[in-house]
Coordinates of N, CA, C and O in Angstrom, one line a residue:
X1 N 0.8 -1.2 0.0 CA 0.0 0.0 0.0 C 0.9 1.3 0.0 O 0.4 2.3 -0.4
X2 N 2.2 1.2 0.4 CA 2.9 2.2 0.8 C 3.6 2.7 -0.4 O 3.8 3.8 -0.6
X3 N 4.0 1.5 -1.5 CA 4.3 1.8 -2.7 C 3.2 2.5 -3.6 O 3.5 3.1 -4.7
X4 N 1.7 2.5 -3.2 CA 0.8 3.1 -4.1 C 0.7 4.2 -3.8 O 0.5 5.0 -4.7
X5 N 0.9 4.7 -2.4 CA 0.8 5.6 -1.9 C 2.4 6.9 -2.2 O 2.4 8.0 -1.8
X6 N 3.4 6.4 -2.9 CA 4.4 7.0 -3.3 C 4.2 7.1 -5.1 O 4.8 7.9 -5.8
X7 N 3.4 6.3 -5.4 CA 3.3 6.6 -7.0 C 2.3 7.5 -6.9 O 2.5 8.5 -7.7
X8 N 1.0 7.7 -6.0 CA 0.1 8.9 -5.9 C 0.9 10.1 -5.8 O 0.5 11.1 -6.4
X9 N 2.1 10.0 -5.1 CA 2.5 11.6 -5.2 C 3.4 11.8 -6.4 O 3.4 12.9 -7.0
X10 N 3.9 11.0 -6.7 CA 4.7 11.4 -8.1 C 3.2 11.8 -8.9 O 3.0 12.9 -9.3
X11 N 2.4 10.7 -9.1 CA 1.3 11.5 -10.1 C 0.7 12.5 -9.8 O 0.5 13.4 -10.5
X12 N 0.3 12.5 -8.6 CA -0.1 14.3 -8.3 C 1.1 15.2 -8.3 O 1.0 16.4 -7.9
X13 N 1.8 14.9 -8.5 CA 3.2 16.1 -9.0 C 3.5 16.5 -10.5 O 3.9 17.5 -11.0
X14 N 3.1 15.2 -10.9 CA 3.2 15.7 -12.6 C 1.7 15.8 -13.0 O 1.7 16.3 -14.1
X15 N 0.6 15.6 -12.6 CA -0.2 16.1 -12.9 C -0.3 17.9 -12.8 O -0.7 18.7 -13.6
X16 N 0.1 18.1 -11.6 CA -0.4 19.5 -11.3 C 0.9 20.2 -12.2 O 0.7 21.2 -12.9
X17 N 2.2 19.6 -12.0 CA 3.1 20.2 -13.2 C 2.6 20.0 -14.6 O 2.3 21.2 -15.0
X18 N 2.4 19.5 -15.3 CA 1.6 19.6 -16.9 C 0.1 20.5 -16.5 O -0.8 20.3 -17.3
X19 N 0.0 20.9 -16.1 CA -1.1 21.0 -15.7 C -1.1 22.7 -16.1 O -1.4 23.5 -17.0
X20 N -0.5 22.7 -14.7 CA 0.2 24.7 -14.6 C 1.3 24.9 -16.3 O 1.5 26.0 -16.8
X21 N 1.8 23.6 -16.8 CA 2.8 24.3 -17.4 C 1.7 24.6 -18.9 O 1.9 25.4 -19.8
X22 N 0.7 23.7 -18.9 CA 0.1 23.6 -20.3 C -0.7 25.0 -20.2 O -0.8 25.8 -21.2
X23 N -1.4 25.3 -18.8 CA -2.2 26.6 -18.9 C -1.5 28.0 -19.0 O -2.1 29.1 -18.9
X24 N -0.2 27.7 -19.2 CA 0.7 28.9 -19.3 C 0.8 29.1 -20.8 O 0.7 30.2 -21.4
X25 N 1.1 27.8 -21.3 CA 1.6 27.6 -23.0 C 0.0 27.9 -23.7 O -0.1 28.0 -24.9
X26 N -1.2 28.1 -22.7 CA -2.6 28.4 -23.8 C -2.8 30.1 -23.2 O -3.5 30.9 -23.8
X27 N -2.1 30.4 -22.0 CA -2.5 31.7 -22.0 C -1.4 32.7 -22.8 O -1.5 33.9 -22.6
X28 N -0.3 32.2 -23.6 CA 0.4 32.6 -24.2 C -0.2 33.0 -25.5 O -0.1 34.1 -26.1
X29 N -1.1 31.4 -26.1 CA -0.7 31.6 -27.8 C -2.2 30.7 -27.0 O -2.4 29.6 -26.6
X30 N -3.1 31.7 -27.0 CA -5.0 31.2 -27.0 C -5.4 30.9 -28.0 O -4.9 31.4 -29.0
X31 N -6.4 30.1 -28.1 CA -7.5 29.1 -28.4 C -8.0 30.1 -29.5 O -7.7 31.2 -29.2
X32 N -8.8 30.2 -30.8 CA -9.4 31.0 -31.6 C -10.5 30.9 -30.4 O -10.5 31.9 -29.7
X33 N -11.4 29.7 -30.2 CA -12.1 29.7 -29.4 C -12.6 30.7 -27.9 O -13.7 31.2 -27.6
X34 N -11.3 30.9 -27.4 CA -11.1 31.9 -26.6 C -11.9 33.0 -26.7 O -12.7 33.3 -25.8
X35 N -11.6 33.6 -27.8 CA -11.8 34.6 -27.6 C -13.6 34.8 -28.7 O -13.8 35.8 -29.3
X36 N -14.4 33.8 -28.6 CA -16.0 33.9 -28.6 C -16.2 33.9 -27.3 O -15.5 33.4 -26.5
X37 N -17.6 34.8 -27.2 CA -18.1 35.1 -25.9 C -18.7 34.4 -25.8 O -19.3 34.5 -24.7
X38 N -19.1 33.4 -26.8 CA -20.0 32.0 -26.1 C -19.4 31.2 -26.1 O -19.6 31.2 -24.9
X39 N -18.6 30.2 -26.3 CA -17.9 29.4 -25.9 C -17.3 29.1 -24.7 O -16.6 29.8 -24.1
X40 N -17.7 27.8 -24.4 CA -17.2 27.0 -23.3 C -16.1 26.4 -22.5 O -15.9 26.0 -21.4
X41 N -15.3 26.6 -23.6 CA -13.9 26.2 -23.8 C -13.1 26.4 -22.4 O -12.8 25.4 -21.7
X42 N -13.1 27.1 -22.1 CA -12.5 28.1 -20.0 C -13.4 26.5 -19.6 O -12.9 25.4 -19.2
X43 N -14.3 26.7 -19.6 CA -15.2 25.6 -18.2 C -14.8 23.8 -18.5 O -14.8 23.0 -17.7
X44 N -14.3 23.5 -20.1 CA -14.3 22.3 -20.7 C -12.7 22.1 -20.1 O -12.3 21.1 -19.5
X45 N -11.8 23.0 -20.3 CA -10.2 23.1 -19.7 C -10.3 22.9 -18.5 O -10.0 21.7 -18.2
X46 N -11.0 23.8 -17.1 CA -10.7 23.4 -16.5 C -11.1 22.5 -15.6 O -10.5 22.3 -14.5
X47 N -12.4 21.7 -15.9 CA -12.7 20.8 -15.3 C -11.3 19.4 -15.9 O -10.6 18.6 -15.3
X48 N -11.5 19.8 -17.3 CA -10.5 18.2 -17.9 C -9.1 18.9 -17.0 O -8.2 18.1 -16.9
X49 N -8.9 20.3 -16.5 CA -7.7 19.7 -16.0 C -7.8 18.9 -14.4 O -7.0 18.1 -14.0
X50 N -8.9 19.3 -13.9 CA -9.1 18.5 -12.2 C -9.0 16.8 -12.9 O -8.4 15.9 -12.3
X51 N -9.6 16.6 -14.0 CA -10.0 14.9 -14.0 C -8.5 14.7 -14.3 O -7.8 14.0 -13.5
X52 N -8.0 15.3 -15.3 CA -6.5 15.2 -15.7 C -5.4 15.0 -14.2 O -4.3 14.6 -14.5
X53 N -5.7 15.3 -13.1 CA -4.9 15.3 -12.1 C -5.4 14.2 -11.8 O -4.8 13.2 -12.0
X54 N -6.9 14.1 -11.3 CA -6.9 13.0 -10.6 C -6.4 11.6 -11.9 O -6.0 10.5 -11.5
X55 N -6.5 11.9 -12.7 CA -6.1 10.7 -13.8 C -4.4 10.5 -13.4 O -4.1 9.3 -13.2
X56 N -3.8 11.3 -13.4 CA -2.7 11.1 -13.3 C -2.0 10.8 -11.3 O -0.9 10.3 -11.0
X57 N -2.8 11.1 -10.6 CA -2.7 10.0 -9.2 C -3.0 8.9 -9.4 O -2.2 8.1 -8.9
X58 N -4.0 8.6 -10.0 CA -4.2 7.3 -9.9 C -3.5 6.5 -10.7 O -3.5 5.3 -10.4
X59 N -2.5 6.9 -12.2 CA -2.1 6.5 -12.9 C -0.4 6.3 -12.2 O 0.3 5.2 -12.4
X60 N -0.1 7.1 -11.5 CA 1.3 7.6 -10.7 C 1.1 6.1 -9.4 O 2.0 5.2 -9.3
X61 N 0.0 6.2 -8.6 CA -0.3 5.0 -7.8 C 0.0 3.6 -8.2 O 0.8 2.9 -7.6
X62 N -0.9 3.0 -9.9 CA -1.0 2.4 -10.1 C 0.8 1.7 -10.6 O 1.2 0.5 -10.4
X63 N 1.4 2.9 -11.1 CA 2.5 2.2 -11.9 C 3.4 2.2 -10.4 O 4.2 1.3 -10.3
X64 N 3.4 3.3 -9.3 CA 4.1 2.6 -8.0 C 4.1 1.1 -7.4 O 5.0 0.5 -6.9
X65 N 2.9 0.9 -7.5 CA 2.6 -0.7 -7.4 C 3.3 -1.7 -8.2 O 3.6 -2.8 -8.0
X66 N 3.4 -0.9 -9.3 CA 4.3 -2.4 -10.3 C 5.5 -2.5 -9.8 O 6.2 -3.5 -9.6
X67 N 5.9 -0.7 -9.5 CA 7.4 -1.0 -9.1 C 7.6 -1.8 -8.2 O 8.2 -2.9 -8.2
X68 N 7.0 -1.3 -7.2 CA 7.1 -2.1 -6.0 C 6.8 -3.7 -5.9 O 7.0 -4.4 -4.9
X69 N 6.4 -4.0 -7.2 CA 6.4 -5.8 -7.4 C 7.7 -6.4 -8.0 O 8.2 -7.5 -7.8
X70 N 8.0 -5.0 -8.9 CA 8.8 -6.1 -10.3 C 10.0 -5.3 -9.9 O 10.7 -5.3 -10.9
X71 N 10.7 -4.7 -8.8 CA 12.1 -4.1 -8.3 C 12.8 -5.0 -7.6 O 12.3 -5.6 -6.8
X72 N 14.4 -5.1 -7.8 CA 14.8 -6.3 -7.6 C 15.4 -5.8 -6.1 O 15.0 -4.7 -5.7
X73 N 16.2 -6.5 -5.2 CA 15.9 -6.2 -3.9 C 17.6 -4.6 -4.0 O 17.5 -3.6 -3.3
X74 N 18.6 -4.9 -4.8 CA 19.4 -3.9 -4.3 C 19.1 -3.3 -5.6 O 18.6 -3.9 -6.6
X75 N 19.6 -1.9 -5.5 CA 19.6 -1.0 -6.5 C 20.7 -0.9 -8.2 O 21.8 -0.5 -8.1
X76 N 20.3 -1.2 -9.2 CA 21.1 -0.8 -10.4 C 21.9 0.1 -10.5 O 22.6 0.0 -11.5
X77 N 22.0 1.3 -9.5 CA 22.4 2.7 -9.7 C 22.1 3.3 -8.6 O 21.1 3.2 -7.9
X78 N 23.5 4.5 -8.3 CA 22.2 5.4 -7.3 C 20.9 6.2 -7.7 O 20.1 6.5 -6.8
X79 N 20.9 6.4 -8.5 CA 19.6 7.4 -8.9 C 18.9 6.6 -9.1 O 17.8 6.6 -8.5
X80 N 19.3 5.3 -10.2 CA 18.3 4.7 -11.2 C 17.8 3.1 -10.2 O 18.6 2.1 -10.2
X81 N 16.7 3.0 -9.7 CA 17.3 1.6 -8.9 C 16.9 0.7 -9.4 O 16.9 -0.4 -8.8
X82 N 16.4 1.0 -10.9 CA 15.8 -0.2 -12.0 C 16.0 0.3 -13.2 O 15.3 1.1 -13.7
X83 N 17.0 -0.4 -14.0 CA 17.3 0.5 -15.5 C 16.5 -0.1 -16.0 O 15.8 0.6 -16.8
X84 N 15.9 -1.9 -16.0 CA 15.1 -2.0 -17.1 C 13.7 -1.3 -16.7 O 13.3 -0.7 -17.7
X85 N 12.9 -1.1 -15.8 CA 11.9 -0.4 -15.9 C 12.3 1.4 -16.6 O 11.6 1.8 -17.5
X86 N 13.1 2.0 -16.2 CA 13.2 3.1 -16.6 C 13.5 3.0 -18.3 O 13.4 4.0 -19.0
X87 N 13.9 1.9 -18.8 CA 13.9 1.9 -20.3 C 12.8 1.9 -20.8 O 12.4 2.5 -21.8
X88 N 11.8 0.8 -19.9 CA 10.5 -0.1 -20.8 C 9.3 1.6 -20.6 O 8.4 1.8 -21.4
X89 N 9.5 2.3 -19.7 CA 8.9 3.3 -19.2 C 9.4 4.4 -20.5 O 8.4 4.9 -21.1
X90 N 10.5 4.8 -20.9 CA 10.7 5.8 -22.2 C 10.3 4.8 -23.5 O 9.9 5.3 -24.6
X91 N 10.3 3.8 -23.3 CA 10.1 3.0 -25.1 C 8.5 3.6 -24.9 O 8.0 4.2 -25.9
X92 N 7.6 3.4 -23.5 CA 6.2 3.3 -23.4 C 5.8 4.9 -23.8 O 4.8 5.1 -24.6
X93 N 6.5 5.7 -23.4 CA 6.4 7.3 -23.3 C 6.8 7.9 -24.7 O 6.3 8.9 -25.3
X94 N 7.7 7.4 -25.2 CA 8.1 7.6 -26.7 C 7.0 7.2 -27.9 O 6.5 7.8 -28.8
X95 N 6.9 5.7 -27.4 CA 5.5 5.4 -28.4 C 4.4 6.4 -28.0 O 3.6 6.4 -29.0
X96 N 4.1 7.3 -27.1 CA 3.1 7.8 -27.1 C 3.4 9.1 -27.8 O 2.8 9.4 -28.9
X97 N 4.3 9.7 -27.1 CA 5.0 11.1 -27.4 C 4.6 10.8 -29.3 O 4.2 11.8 -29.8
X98 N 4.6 10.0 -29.9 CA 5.2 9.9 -31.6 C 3.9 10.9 -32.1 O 4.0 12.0 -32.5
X99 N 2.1 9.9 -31.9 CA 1.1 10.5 -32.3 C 1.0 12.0 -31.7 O 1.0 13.0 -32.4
X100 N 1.0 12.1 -30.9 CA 1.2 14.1 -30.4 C 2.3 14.8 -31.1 O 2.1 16.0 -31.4
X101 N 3.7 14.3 -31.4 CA 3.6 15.3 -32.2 C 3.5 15.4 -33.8 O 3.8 16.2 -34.6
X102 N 2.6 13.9 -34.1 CA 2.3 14.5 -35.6 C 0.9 15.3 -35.0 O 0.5 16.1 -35.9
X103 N 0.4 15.3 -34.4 CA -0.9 15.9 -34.7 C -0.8 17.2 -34.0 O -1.6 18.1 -34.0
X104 N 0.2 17.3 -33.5 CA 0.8 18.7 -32.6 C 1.6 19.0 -33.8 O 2.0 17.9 -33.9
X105 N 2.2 19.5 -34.8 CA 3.6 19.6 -35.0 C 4.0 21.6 -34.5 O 5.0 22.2 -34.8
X106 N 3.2 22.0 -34.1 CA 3.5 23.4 -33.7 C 3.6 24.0 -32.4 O 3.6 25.1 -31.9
X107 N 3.8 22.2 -31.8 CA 3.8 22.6 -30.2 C 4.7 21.4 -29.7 O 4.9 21.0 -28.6
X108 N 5.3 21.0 -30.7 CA 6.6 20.2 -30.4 C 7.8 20.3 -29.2 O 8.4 19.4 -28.6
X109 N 7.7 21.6 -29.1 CA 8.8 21.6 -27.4 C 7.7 21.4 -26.6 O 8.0 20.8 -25.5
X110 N 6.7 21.7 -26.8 CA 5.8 21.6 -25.6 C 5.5 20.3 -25.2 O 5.4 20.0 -24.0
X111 N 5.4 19.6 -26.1 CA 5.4 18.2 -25.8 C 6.2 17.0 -25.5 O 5.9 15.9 -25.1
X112 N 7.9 17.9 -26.0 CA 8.9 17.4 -25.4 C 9.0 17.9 -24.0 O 9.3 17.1 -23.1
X113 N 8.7 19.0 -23.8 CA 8.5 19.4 -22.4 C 8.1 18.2 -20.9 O 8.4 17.9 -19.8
X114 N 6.9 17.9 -22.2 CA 5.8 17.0 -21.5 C 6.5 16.0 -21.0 O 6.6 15.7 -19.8
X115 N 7.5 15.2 -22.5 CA 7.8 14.1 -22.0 C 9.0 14.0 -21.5 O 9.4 12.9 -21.4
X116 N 9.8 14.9 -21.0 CA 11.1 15.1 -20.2 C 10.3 15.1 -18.6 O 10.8 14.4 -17.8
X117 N 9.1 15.8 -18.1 CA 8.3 15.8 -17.2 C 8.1 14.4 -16.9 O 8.4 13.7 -15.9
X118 N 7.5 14.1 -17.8 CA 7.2 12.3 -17.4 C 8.5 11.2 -16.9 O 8.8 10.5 -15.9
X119 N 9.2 11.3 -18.2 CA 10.5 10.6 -17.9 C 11.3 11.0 -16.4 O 11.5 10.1 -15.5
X120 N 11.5 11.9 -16.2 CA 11.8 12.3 -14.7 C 11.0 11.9 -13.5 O 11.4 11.2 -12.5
X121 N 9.6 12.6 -13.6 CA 9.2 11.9 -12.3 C 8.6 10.2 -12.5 O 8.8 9.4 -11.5
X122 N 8.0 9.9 -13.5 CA 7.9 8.9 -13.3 C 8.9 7.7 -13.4 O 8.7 6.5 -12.9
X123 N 10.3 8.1 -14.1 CA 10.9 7.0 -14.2 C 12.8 7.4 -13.1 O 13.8 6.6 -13.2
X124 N 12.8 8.6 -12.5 CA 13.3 8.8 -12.0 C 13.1 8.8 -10.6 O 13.4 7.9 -9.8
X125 N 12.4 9.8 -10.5 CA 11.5 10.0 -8.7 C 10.5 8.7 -8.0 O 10.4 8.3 -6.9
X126 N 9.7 8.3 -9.2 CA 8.8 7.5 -8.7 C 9.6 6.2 -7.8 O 9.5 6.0 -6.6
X127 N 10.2 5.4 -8.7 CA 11.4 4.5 -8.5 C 12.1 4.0 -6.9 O 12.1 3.0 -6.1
X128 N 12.7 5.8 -7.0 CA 13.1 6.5 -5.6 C 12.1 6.5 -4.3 O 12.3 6.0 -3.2
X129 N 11.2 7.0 -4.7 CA 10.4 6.8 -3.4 C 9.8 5.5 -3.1 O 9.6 5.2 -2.0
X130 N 9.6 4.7 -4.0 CA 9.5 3.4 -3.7 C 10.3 2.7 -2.9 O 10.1 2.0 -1.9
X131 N 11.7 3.1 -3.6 CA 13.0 2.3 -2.1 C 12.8 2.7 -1.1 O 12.9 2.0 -0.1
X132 N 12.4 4.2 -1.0 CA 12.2 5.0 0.2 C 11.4 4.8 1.2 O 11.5 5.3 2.4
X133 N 10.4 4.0 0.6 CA 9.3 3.4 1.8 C 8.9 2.3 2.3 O 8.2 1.9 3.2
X134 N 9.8 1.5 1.2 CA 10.1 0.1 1.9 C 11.1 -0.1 2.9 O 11.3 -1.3 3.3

């Protein structure tokens, strides 16, 4: 439980980070949307960003738990205390990263952004606090 409970805060960390950093990158370069005075768009953002956090606790929980099954008892590294999860974790995040930026291609740092955020806490920090609470 204590490993779910260390992937919950990595995912509510990168949740709330993508979160703050994506509402910065739309109040930069706004929505056409935006700027109709009937559109919904403000109330549709920020509700999907509350679900978007809680998606990403429970997503941050759920992959703490794997660690905490499939981590071998001493560490690979000091930082890294599992290289093969932190590989199978960028192959997983790369395959994803590929469709965003074809359908992004004008927001390509931003989603590199994204996925340097992910790679770090989830396959850096998450890791970490799992040794940490066992």
């Amino acid at each position: 439980m204590s490993e779910f409970v260390a992937g919950s805060l990595a995912g509510a960390i990168m949740g709330l980070a993508v979160q703050a950093y994506w509402l910065l990158v739309l109040s930069r370069r706004p929505l056409a949307s935006f700027k109709d005075p009937e559109s919904r768009i403000g109330t549709v953002i920020v509700f999907g960003g509350l679900v978007a956090v809680g998606g990403w606790i429970l997503f941050g929980g759920i992959l703490g738990a794997l660690v905490g099954a499939v981590r071998p008892d001493d560490s690979d590294a000091a930082l890294v205390p599992s290289v093969a999860f932190l590989f199978v974790l960028l192959f997983f995040a790369a395959a994803a990263m590929i469709p965003a930026l074809y359908f992004m291609p004008t927001w390509k740092r931003h989603v590199l952004v994204t996925f340097a955020l992910f790679a770090g806490l989830f396959g850096l920090l998450l890791p970490n606090l799992v040794v940490a609470v066992q």
